[in-house]
Each structure stands twice: as C-alpha cells, then as structure tokens.
PDB file of C-alpha atoms in Angstrom:
ATOM      1  CA  MET A   1     -40.521 147.519 -73.856  1.00 38.00           C
ATOM      2  CA  ARG A   2     -39.221 148.849 -70.526  1.00 45.00           C
ATOM      3  CA  ALA A   3     -41.667 146.531 -68.761  1.00 48.00           C
ATOM      4  CA  GLN A   4     -40.422 143.552 -70.791  1.00 45.00           C
ATOM      5  CA  LEU A   5     -36.797 144.378 -69.966  1.00 45.00           C
ATOM      6  CA  ALA A   6     -37.649 144.695 -66.281  1.00 51.00           C
ATOM      7  CA  LYS A   7     -39.342 141.298 -66.437  1.00 54.00           C
ATOM      8  CA  ALA A   8     -36.383 139.749 -68.253  1.00 51.00           C
ATOM      9  CA  PHE A   9     -33.936 140.978 -65.592  1.00 53.00           C
ATOM     10  CA  GLY A  10     -36.214 140.132 -62.670  1.00 59.00           C
ATOM     11  CA  GLY A  11     -36.671 143.784 -61.786  1.00 63.00           C
ATOM     12  CA  VAL A  12     -34.785 145.530 -59.011  1.00 68.00           C
ATOM     13  CA  ARG A  13     -35.325 142.550 -56.734  1.00 76.00           C
ATOM     14  CA  GLY A  14     -33.747 140.155 -59.222  1.00 74.00           C
ATOM     15  CA  ILE A  15     -30.696 142.395 -59.594  1.00 72.00           C
ATOM     16  CA  ILE A  16     -30.271 142.621 -55.808  1.00 79.00           C
ATOM     17  CA  GLU A  17     -30.684 138.868 -55.380  1.00 80.00           C
ATOM     18  CA  ALA A  18     -27.946 138.263 -57.944  1.00 77.00           C
ATOM     19  CA  ALA A  19     -25.556 140.656 -56.188  1.00 81.00           C
ATOM     20  CA  VAL A  20     -26.066 139.790 -52.500  1.00 86.00           C
ATOM     21  CA  PRO A  21     -24.256 136.389 -52.424  1.00 87.00           C
ATOM     22  CA  THR A  22     -21.245 137.825 -54.272  1.00 87.00           C
ATOM     23  CA  ILE A  23     -21.073 140.799 -51.908  1.00 88.00           C
ATOM     24  CA  ALA A  24     -21.339 138.444 -48.929  1.00 88.00           C
ATOM     25  CA  PHE A  25     -18.537 136.200 -50.207  1.00 90.00           C
ATOM     26  CA  THR A  26     -16.237 139.149 -50.934  1.00 88.00           C
ATOM     27  CA  VAL A  27     -16.814 140.888 -47.594  1.00 88.00           C
ATOM     28  CA  SER A  28     -16.505 137.637 -45.629  1.00 88.00           C
ATOM     29  CA  TRP A  29     -13.233 136.692 -47.312  1.00 86.00           C
ATOM     30  CA  ILE A  30     -11.691 140.133 -46.811  1.00 84.00           C
ATOM     31  CA  THR A  31     -12.650 140.258 -43.123  1.00 88.00           C
ATOM     32  CA  THR A  32     -11.955 136.632 -42.149  1.00 87.00           C
ATOM     33  CA  GLU A  33      -9.767 135.129 -44.913  1.00 83.00           C
ATOM     34  CA  ASP A  34     -11.686 131.910 -44.208  1.00 89.00           C
ATOM     35  CA  LEU A  35     -12.545 130.442 -47.608  1.00 88.00           C
ATOM     36  CA  LYS A  36     -14.836 127.704 -46.291  1.00 90.00           C
ATOM     37  CA  LEU A  37     -16.841 130.143 -44.161  1.00 92.00           C
ATOM     38  CA  SER A  38     -17.108 132.632 -47.040  1.00 90.00           C
ATOM     39  CA  LEU A  39     -18.379 129.952 -49.395  1.00 91.00           C
ATOM     40  CA  ILE A  40     -20.917 128.690 -46.848  1.00 92.00           C
ATOM     41  CA  ILE A  41     -22.248 132.208 -46.245  1.00 92.00           C
ATOM     42  CA  SER A  42     -22.532 132.906 -49.977  1.00 89.00           C
ATOM     43  CA  VAL A  43     -24.334 129.655 -50.814  1.00 90.00           C
ATOM     44  CA  ALA A  44     -26.534 129.856 -47.704  1.00 91.00           C
ATOM     45  CA  LEU A  45     -27.717 133.350 -48.609  1.00 90.00           C
ATOM     46  CA  ALA A  46     -28.593 132.211 -52.114  1.00 88.00           C
ATOM     47  CA  VAL A  47     -30.562 129.273 -50.680  1.00 90.00           C
ATOM     48  CA  VAL A  48     -32.406 131.598 -48.273  1.00 91.00           C
ATOM     49  CA  LEU A  49     -33.323 133.938 -51.137  1.00 89.00           C
ATOM     50  CA  LEU A  50     -34.607 130.946 -53.105  1.00 89.00           C
ATOM     51  CA  ALA A  51     -36.659 129.744 -50.124  1.00 91.00           C
ATOM     52  CA  VAL A  52     -38.226 133.191 -49.751  1.00 90.00           C
ATOM     53  CA  ARG A  53     -39.203 133.158 -53.428  1.00 87.00           C
ATOM     54  CA  ILE A  54     -40.792 129.721 -53.046  1.00 90.00           C
ATOM     55  CA  VAL A  55     -42.694 130.708 -49.889  1.00 91.00           C
ATOM     56  CA  GLN A  56     -43.986 133.837 -51.624  1.00 87.00           C
ATOM     57  CA  ARG A  57     -44.842 131.765 -54.700  1.00 85.00           C
ATOM     58  CA  SER A  58     -42.978 134.187 -56.935  1.00 81.00           C
ATOM     59  CA  THR A  59     -40.773 133.277 -59.898  1.00 77.00           C
ATOM     60  CA  PRO A  60     -37.588 131.599 -58.577  1.00 77.00           C
ATOM     61  CA  GLN A  61     -35.879 131.561 -62.008  1.00 75.00           C
ATOM     62  CA  PHE A  62     -33.444 134.395 -61.335  1.00 73.00           C
ATOM     63  CA  VAL A  63     -32.414 133.094 -57.905  1.00 79.00           C
ATOM     64  CA  ILE A  64     -31.943 129.579 -59.326  1.00 83.00           C
ATOM     65  CA  ASN A  65     -29.718 130.957 -62.101  1.00 78.00           C
ATOM     66  CA  SER A  66     -27.685 132.860 -59.525  1.00 79.00           C
ATOM     67  CA  LEU A  67     -27.490 129.827 -57.216  1.00 84.00           C
ATOM     68  CA  ILE A  68     -26.163 127.614 -60.015  1.00 87.00           C
ATOM     69  CA  GLY A  69     -23.417 130.126 -60.805  1.00 85.00           C
ATOM     70  CA  ILE A  70     -22.539 130.498 -57.119  1.00 86.00           C
ATOM     71  CA  ALA A  71     -22.439 126.723 -56.620  1.00 88.00           C
ATOM     72  CA  ILE A  72     -20.079 126.255 -59.571  1.00 91.00           C
ATOM     73  CA  GLY A  73     -17.841 129.065 -58.321  1.00 89.00           C
ATOM     74  CA  ALA A  74     -17.854 127.563 -54.831  1.00 89.00           C
ATOM     75  CA  PHE A  75     -16.871 124.175 -56.261  1.00 91.00           C
ATOM     76  CA  PHE A  76     -13.912 125.672 -58.142  1.00 91.00           C
ATOM     77  CA  ALA A  77     -12.700 127.632 -55.117  1.00 90.00           C
ATOM     78  CA  SER A  78     -13.101 124.723 -52.710  1.00 90.00           C
ATOM     79  CA  ARG A  79     -11.153 122.416 -55.018  1.00 90.00           C
ATOM     80  CA  THR A  80      -8.177 124.751 -55.413  1.00 89.00           C
ATOM     81  CA  GLY A  81      -8.292 126.546 -52.072  1.00 89.00           C
ATOM     82  CA  ASP A  82      -7.893 129.885 -53.852  1.00 90.00           C
ATOM     83  CA  ALA A  83     -10.661 132.445 -53.259  1.00 90.00           C
ATOM     84  CA  LYS A  84     -10.049 133.955 -56.717  1.00 91.00           C
ATOM     85  CA  ASP A  85     -11.351 130.780 -58.320  1.00 92.00           C
ATOM     86  CA  TYR A  86     -14.841 131.638 -57.051  1.00 92.00           C
ATOM     87  CA  PHE A  87     -14.943 134.102 -59.960  1.00 93.00           C
ATOM     88  CA  LEU A  88     -13.262 131.919 -62.607  1.00 93.00           C
ATOM     89  CA  PRO A  89     -16.427 130.204 -63.988  1.00 92.00           C
ATOM     90  CA  GLY A  90     -17.995 133.605 -64.673  1.00 91.00           C
ATOM     91  CA  ILE A  91     -14.924 134.776 -66.570  1.00 95.00           C
ATOM     92  CA  LEU A  92     -14.826 131.576 -68.646  1.00 95.00           C
ATOM     93  CA  TRP A  93     -18.569 131.777 -69.322  1.00 93.00           C
ATOM     94  CA  ASN A  94     -18.278 135.339 -70.618  1.00 94.00           C
ATOM     95  CA  ALA A  95     -15.277 134.386 -72.752  1.00 96.00           C
ATOM     96  CA  ALA A  96     -17.246 131.520 -74.320  1.00 96.00           C
ATOM     97  CA  TYR A  97     -20.224 133.785 -75.046  1.00 94.00           C
ATOM     98  CA  MET A  98     -17.936 136.432 -76.515  1.00 96.00           C
ATOM     99  CA  LEU A  99     -16.209 133.903 -78.788  1.00 97.00           C
ATOM    100  CA  ALA A 100     -19.512 132.390 -79.958  1.00 96.00           C
ATOM    101  CA  MET A 101     -20.951 135.795 -80.839  1.00 96.00           C
ATOM    102  CA  LEU A 102     -17.746 136.870 -82.570  1.00 96.00           C
ATOM    103  CA  VAL A 103     -17.794 133.724 -84.718  1.00 96.00           C
ATOM    104  CA  SER A 104     -21.431 134.389 -85.596  1.00 95.00           C
ATOM    105  CA  ILE A 105     -20.525 137.919 -86.723  1.00 96.00           C
ATOM    106  CA  VAL A 106     -17.526 136.815 -88.786  1.00 96.00           C
ATOM    107  CA  THR A 107     -19.571 134.124 -90.536  1.00 95.00           C
ATOM    108  CA  ARG A 108     -22.389 136.654 -91.159  1.00 93.00           C
ATOM    109  CA  TRP A 109     -24.898 134.630 -89.148  1.00 94.00           C
ATOM    110  CA  PRO A 110     -25.180 136.980 -86.151  1.00 93.00           C
ATOM    111  CA  VAL A 111     -26.744 135.574 -83.003  1.00 90.00           C
ATOM    112  CA  VAL A 112     -29.419 138.266 -82.780  1.00 87.00           C
ATOM    113  CA  GLY A 113     -30.791 137.091 -86.122  1.00 86.00           C
ATOM    114  CA  PHE A 114     -31.616 133.719 -84.605  1.00 86.00           C
ATOM    115  CA  LEU A 115     -33.306 135.466 -81.677  1.00 78.00           C
ATOM    116  CA  ILE A 116     -35.490 137.286 -84.193  1.00 75.00           C
ATOM    117  CA  GLY A 117     -36.086 134.033 -86.045  1.00 76.00           C
ATOM    118  CA  SER A 118     -37.251 132.318 -82.870  1.00 73.00           C
ATOM    119  CA  VAL A 119     -39.944 134.981 -82.510  1.00 66.00           C
ATOM    120  CA  THR A 120     -41.095 134.945 -86.145  1.00 68.00           C
ATOM    121  CA  GLY A 121     -41.194 131.148 -86.296  1.00 73.00           C
ATOM    122  CA  ASP A 122     -38.638 130.851 -89.128  1.00 76.00           C
ATOM    123  CA  PRO A 123     -35.103 130.709 -87.679  1.00 80.00           C
ATOM    124  CA  THR A 124     -33.273 131.519 -90.940  1.00 84.00           C
ATOM    125  CA  ALA A 125     -35.622 133.602 -93.126  1.00 84.00           C
ATOM    126  CA  TRP A 126     -34.069 136.848 -91.862  1.00 84.00           C
ATOM    127  CA  HIS A 127     -30.750 135.915 -93.489  1.00 88.00           C
ATOM    128  CA  LYS A 128     -32.196 136.433 -96.977  1.00 88.00           C
ATOM    129  CA  ASP A 129     -32.340 140.201 -96.400  1.00 86.00           C
ATOM    130  CA  GLN A 130     -28.825 141.689 -96.231  1.00 88.00           C
ATOM    131  CA  GLY A 131     -30.176 144.831 -94.589  1.00 86.00           C
ATOM    132  CA  ILE A 132     -31.486 142.777 -91.707  1.00 86.00           C
ATOM    133  CA  VAL A 133     -28.201 140.866 -91.550  1.00 90.00           C
ATOM    134  CA  ARG A 134     -26.322 144.162 -91.158  1.00 90.00           C
ATOM    135  CA  LEU A 135     -28.739 145.334 -88.471  1.00 87.00           C
ATOM    136  CA  CYS A 136     -28.457 142.035 -86.576  1.00 89.00           C
ATOM    137  CA  THR A 137     -24.677 142.267 -86.835  1.00 93.00           C
ATOM    138  CA  ARG A 138     -24.683 145.700 -85.153  1.00 91.00           C
ATOM    139  CA  LEU A 139     -27.014 144.425 -82.454  1.00 89.00           C
ATOM    140  CA  THR A 140     -24.838 141.366 -81.871  1.00 93.00           C
ATOM    141  CA  TRP A 141     -21.781 143.603 -81.421  1.00 95.00           C
ATOM    142  CA  LEU A 142     -23.693 145.502 -78.728  1.00 93.00           C
ATOM    143  CA  LEU A 143     -24.816 142.250 -77.093  1.00 90.00           C
ATOM    144  CA  MET A 144     -21.225 140.966 -77.109  1.00 94.00           C
ATOM    145  CA  LEU A 145     -19.694 144.137 -75.662  1.00 95.00           C
ATOM    146  CA  PRO A 146     -20.511 143.453 -71.969  1.00 93.00           C
ATOM    147  CA  CYS A 147     -18.911 140.003 -72.209  1.00 94.00           C
ATOM    148  CA  ALA A 148     -15.802 141.462 -73.827  1.00 96.00           C
ATOM    149  CA  VAL A 149     -15.485 144.182 -71.168  1.00 95.00           C
ATOM    150  CA  ARG A 150     -15.862 141.680 -68.339  1.00 95.00           C
ATOM    151  CA  VAL A 151     -13.172 139.405 -69.764  1.00 96.00           C
ATOM    152  CA  ALA A 152     -10.843 142.330 -70.524  1.00 96.00           C
ATOM    153  CA  VAL A 153     -11.124 143.709 -66.979  1.00 95.00           C
ATOM    154  CA  GLN A 154     -11.587 140.629 -64.811  1.00 95.00           C
ATOM    155  CA  GLY A 155      -9.238 138.321 -66.737  1.00 95.00           C
ATOM    156  CA  PRO A 156      -6.005 140.231 -65.959  1.00 95.00           C
ATOM    157  CA  VAL A 157      -7.064 140.708 -62.325  1.00 94.00           C
ATOM    158  CA  TYR A 158      -7.607 136.969 -61.986  1.00 93.00           C
ATOM    159  CA  LEU A 159      -4.356 136.043 -63.750  1.00 92.00           C
ATOM    160  CA  PHE A 160      -2.024 138.585 -62.188  1.00 91.00           C
ATOM    161  CA  GLY A 161      -3.732 139.790 -59.009  1.00 86.00           C
ATOM    162  CA  GLY A 162      -3.077 138.320 -55.601  1.00 79.00           C
ATOM    163  CA  GLY A 163      -4.415 138.371 -52.084  1.00 77.00           C
ATOM    164  CA  ASP A 164      -7.415 140.219 -50.712  1.00 78.00           C
ATOM    165  CA  GLN A 165      -7.000 143.021 -53.253  1.00 86.00           C
ATOM    166  CA  ALA A 166      -7.649 140.678 -56.169  1.00 89.00           C
ATOM    167  CA  VAL A 167     -10.695 139.086 -54.511  1.00 90.00           C
ATOM    168  CA  ALA A 168     -12.100 142.520 -53.648  1.00 89.00           C
ATOM    169  CA  ALA A 169     -11.481 143.803 -57.173  1.00 91.00           C
ATOM    170  CA  LEU A 170     -13.095 140.737 -58.755  1.00 92.00           C
ATOM    171  CA  GLY A 171     -16.100 140.967 -56.437  1.00 90.00           C
ATOM    172  CA  PHE A 172     -16.570 144.656 -57.190  1.00 89.00           C
ATOM    173  CA  ALA A 173     -16.137 144.112 -60.935  1.00 90.00           C
ATOM    174  CA  LYS A 174     -18.596 141.195 -60.985  1.00 87.00           C
ATOM    175  CA  ILE A 175     -21.295 143.339 -59.375  1.00 84.00           C
ATOM    176  CA  VAL A 176     -20.679 146.539 -61.350  1.00 85.00           C
ATOM    177  CA  MET A 177     -20.231 144.703 -64.659  1.00 87.00           C
ATOM    178  CA  GLY A 178     -23.158 142.374 -64.145  1.00 82.00           C
ATOM    179  CA  TRP A 179     -26.712 143.566 -64.656  1.00 75.00           C
ATOM    180  CA  PRO A 180     -25.834 147.283 -64.948  1.00 79.00           C
ATOM    181  CA  LEU A 181     -23.599 146.616 -67.948  1.00 85.00           C
ATOM    182  CA  GLN A 182     -26.147 144.256 -69.494  1.00 80.00           C
ATOM    183  CA  VAL A 183     -28.929 146.822 -69.065  1.00 78.00           C
ATOM    184  CA  ALA A 184     -26.736 149.435 -70.773  1.00 84.00           C
ATOM    185  CA  ALA A 185     -26.154 147.079 -73.705  1.00 85.00           C
ATOM    186  CA  PHE A 186     -29.869 146.401 -74.107  1.00 81.00           C
ATOM    187  CA  ALA A 187     -30.598 150.127 -73.883  1.00 82.00           C
ATOM    188  CA  ALA A 188     -28.131 150.713 -76.720  1.00 87.00           C
ATOM    189  CA  MET A 189     -29.800 147.961 -78.755  1.00 83.00           C
ATOM    190  CA  LEU A 190     -33.202 149.573 -78.199  1.00 80.00           C
ATOM    191  CA  TRP A 191     -31.766 152.925 -79.293  1.00 84.00           C
ATOM    192  CA  VAL A 192     -30.536 151.371 -82.539  1.00 83.00           C
ATOM    193  CA  LEU A 193     -33.920 149.766 -83.141  1.00 78.00           C
ATOM    194  CA  GLY A 194     -35.715 153.002 -82.268  1.00 76.00           C
ATOM    195  CA  ARG A 195     -33.960 155.085 -84.899  1.00 73.00           C
ATOM    196  CA  GLY A 196     -36.638 154.115 -87.412  1.00 55.00           C
ATOM    197  CA  ARG A 197     -34.226 152.700 -89.964  1.00 55.00           C
ATOM    198  CA  THR A 198     -34.856 149.016 -89.473  1.00 54.00           C
ATOM    199  CA  PRO A 199     -34.477 147.603 -93.002  1.00 52.00           C
ATOM    200  CA  VAL A 200     -37.424 145.246 -93.032  1.00 49.00           C
ATOM    201  CA  LYS A 201     -38.936 145.004 -96.479  1.00 50.00           C
ATOM    202  CA  PRO A 202     -42.712 144.695 -96.818  1.00 45.00           C
ATOM    203  CA  ALA A 203     -43.965 141.328 -97.976  1.00 43.00           C
ATOM    204  CA  ALA A 204     -44.489 141.007-101.715  1.00 47.00           C
ATOM    205  CA  PRO A 205     -48.141 140.999-102.801  1.00 47.00           C
ATOM    206  CA  ALA A 206     -49.573 137.545-103.467  1.00 41.00           C
TER     207      ALA A 206
END
C-alpha cells in the first residue's frame, strides 16, 4: 500500500516538482516585485521539469498536472496584475472539491463509495450495505479535510492580506498544505481501513 501511495503521489520527485515552481514564484516576487518576471520564472521552471521527464522517458503526468495549475494561476495574475491571484485558482479548486464532497456526505452517497465502486466494477452496489456507507462517509470526511483546511487558511489570507506578506504566506501555505497534508489524510484513511472493522458482508451462498 505504501508503494501504491508513493506511485500515486509521484514519489519524492513528484512532490518536489510540484513545489519548485511555487517556491520560485514566491521568492522572485518578494525579491523583485516584478510580477511578469516571477510568472515567467515559475512557468519556465515547470516547462524545464517537464522536458527533463520527457528526455528521461519517465511519467510526465505529475509535472503536467502541476504545469496546468501554474498556467491557470499565471493567467489569473497576469490579467489582474495582482500577485495574490496566482494562488486564487487553487483556493477555488479546493473549495469546489470540499463542497462536492460535503454534498455527497449529506446525501449519503459519499465520494469514496464511488471510488470503491470503480474498482469493483459496480459503481453503486456498495450503497446497499449501510455499514459500508458509514465507512465510506468517514473516509470521505478524511479526504475532504485537507481541502477544508486549505480554504480556511488560505482564503482569509487572500481576501484580507496585502503586499509581499500575503504572497509569501500564500506561497508557504500552498507548499505546506499541498502534498504533506494530502499524505496525512491518506494515512488516516489507511489507519481507519486497517482497524479490521470494515463492515463488508460475505456474499450469500448461491
């Protein structure tokens, strides 16, 4: 399971590749206060990391995902001229994920149940067992928690912060609350699953 998680996150290299462009943007803006230069450096680094992956013929998925997020953030910031807007798409994305998962919990169709269904081949069979529904609900809460924390911390900084301090705080929060927080959430989910109380009923004899 640890190997599968490492693969899903791209390993240590994937985590570093996701963080480097954000660190570069934050440091460049604080030292130069040149938004255009900071955006160019951030996007260029992401492109270089992608090129290295391609040359090495290794999986570029994680760099591509990061590059898309960086490009969207760069577009927002370049349109408004405010460096804080580089981080706005990430905040909105986490808010949307949080809302979707919360709705799934309230309606008793938790998102994790569909993840299980995609593996078993029947996307809704799990919902017939209320024990599994309760388990999937707990797991969905854990999966939602990182998104909620990011919005709760980064949202007020974006709305009420100003100047280099806000950009620095958002950059730091994005890195610290990125993969590390997601790994912690998955570790908690594995702990719940590893308690040996998963309420899966054996199939009835034919």
